[in-house]
Short mmCIF file of C-alpha atoms in Angstrom, two decimals:
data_model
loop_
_atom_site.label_atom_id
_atom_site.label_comp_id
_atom_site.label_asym_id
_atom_site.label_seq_id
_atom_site.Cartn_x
_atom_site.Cartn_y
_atom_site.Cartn_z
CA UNK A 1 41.81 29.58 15.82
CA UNK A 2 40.60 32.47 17.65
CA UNK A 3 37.47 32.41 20.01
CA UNK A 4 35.79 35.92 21.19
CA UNK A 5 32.82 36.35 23.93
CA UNK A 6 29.89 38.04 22.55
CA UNK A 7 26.69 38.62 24.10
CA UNK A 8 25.06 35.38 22.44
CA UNK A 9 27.79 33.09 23.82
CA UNK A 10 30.98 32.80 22.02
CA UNK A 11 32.41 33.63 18.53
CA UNK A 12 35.33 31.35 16.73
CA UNK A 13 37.16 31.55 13.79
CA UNK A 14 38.94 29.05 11.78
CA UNK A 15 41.26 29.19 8.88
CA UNK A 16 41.29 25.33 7.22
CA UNK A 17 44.90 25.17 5.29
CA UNK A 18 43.14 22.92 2.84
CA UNK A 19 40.17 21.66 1.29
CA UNK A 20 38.49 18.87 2.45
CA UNK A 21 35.68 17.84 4.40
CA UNK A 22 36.19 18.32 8.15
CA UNK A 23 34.50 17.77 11.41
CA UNK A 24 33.68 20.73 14.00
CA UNK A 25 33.37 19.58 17.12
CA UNK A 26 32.19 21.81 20.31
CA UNK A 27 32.14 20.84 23.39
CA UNK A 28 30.49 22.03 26.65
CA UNK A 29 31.63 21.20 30.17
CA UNK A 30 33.98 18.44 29.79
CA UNK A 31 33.18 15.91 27.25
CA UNK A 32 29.87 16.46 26.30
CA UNK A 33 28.91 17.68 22.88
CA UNK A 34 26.46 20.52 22.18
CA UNK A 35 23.26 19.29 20.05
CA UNK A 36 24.28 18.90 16.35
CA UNK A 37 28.22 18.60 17.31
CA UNK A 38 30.03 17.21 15.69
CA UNK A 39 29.46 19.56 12.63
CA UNK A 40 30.16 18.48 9.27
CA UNK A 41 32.64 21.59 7.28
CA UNK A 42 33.12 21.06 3.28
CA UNK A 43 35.88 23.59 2.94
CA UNK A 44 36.48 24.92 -0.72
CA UNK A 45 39.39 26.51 -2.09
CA UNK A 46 43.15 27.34 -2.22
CA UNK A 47 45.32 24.84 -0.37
CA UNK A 48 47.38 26.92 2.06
CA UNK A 49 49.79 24.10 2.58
CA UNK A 50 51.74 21.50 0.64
CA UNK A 51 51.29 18.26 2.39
CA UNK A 52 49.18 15.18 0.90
CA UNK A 53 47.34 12.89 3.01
CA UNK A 54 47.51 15.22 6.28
CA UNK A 55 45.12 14.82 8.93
CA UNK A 56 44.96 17.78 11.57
CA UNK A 57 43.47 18.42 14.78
CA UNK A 58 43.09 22.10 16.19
CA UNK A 59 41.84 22.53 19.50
CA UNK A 60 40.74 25.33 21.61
CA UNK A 61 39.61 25.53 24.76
CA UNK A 62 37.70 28.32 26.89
CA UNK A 63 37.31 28.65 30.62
CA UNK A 64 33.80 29.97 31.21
CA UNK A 65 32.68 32.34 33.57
CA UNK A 66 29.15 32.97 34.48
CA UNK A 67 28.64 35.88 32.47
CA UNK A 68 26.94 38.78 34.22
CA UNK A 69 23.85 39.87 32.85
CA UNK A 70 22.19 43.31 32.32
CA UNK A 71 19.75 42.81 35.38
CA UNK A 72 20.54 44.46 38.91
CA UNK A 73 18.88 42.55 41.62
CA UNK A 74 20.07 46.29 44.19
CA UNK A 75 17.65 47.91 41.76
CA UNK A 76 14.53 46.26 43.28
CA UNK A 77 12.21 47.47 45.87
CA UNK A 78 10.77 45.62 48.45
CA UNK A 79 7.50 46.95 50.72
CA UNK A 80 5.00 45.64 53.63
CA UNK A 81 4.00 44.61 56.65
CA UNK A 82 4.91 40.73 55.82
CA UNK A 83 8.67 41.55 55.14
CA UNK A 84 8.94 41.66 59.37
CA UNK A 85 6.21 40.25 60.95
CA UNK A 86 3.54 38.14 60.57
CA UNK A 87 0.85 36.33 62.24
CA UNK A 88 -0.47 32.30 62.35
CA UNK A 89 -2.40 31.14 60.27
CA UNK A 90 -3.21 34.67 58.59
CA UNK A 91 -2.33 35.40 55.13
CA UNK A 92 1.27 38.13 55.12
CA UNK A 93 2.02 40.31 52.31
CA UNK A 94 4.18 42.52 50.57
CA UNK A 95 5.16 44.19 47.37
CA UNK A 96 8.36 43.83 44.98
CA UNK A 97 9.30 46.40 42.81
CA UNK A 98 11.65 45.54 39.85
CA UNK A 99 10.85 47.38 36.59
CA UNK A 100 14.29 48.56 37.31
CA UNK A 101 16.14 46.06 37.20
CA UNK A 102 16.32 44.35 33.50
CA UNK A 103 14.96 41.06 32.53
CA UNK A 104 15.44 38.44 35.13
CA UNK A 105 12.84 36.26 37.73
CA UNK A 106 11.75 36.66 41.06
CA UNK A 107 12.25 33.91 43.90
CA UNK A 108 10.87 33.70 47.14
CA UNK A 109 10.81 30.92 49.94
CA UNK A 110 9.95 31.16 53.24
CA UNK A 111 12.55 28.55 55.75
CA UNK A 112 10.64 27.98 59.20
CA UNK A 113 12.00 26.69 62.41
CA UNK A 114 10.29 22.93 61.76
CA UNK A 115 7.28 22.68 59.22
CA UNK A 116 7.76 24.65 55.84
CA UNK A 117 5.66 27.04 54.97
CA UNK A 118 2.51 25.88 53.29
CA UNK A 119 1.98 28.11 50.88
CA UNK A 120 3.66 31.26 48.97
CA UNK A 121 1.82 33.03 46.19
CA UNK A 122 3.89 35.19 43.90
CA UNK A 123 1.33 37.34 41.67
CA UNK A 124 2.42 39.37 38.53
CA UNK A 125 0.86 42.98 39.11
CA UNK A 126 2.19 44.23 35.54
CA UNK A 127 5.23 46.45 34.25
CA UNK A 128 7.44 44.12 36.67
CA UNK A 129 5.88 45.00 39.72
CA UNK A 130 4.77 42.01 42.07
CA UNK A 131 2.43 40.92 44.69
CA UNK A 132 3.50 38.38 47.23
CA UNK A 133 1.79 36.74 50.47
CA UNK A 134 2.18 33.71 52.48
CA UNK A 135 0.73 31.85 55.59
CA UNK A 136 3.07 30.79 58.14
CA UNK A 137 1.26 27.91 60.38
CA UNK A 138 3.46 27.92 63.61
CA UNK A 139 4.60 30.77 66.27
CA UNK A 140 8.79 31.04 65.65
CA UNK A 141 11.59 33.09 63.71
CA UNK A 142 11.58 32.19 60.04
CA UNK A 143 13.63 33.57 57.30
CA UNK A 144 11.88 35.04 53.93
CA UNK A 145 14.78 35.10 51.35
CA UNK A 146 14.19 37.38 47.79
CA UNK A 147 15.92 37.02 44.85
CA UNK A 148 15.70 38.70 41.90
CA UNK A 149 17.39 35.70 39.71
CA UNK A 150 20.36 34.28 41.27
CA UNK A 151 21.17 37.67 43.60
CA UNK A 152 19.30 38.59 47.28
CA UNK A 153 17.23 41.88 46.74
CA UNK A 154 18.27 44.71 49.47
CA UNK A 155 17.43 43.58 52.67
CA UNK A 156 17.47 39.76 51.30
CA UNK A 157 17.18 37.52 53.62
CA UNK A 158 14.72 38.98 55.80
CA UNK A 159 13.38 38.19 59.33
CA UNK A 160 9.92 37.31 59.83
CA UNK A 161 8.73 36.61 63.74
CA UNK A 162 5.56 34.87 64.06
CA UNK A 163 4.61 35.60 68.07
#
């Protein structure tokens, strides 16, 4: 068996030594199968081996990594008044820029010293360029984290003072 990353997930080859009907199992984080597993093989063919009545297991197993993707969360670009400082109970804002940094999503959330903040609006502008604003409902430090996927943008988190 041999078992190669590719950009889809992961590529394995088999060579049965005989024909028969077999059963492909794949597995995912311990002992859970993937949908569909086991699979059903009906191998055709020259017998590679001279044994009757042989029952084989092969097994192979691969230690995944989180694969890094094509996206670059230091590529993004971050703007505005409401990355520093904003006031009660008035709506703060400020831009995102990330048409270039590949295919990934944006995440903000604003953490407050007691109450959460109430709301946080995250607006599509087009060509990957974004729109956010928030209302923070108490005086206090609060921290506004962006992420562009799993990674903080530049700057990520920030610190916001309400006075």
């Amino acid at each position: 068996m041999d078992c190669q990353e590719c950009p889809e997930g992961y590529k394995v080859q088999y060579t049965p030594m005989a024909p028969g009907s077999y059963l492909v199992s794949i597995k995912y984080g311990g002992p859970n199968h993937i949908t569909g597993s086991p699979f059903k093989a009906k191998v055709t063919g020259q017998r590679l081996v001279n044994v009757s009545n042989a029952s084989e297991t092969s097994s192979l197993m691969v230690e995944s990594v989180t694969k890094s993707s094509s996206t670059n969360s230091h590529s993004v670009a971050t703007r505005g008044p409401g990355l520093s400082k904003a006031y009660m109970g008035q709506r703060a804002s400020f831009s995102v820029d990330c048409s270039k940094a590949g295919k990934n999503m944006l995440l903000v959330g604003v953490h407050g010293p007691h109450i959460p903040c109430e709301e946080v609006s995250v607006k599509h502008m087009g060509n990957m360029q974004y729109n956010v604003s928030y209302i923070l409902k108490e005086k206090g430090n609060y921290v506004l984290a962006v992420k562009w996927g799993e990674d903080h943008v530049p700057g990520s988190p920030f610190h916001v003072s309400v006075p």
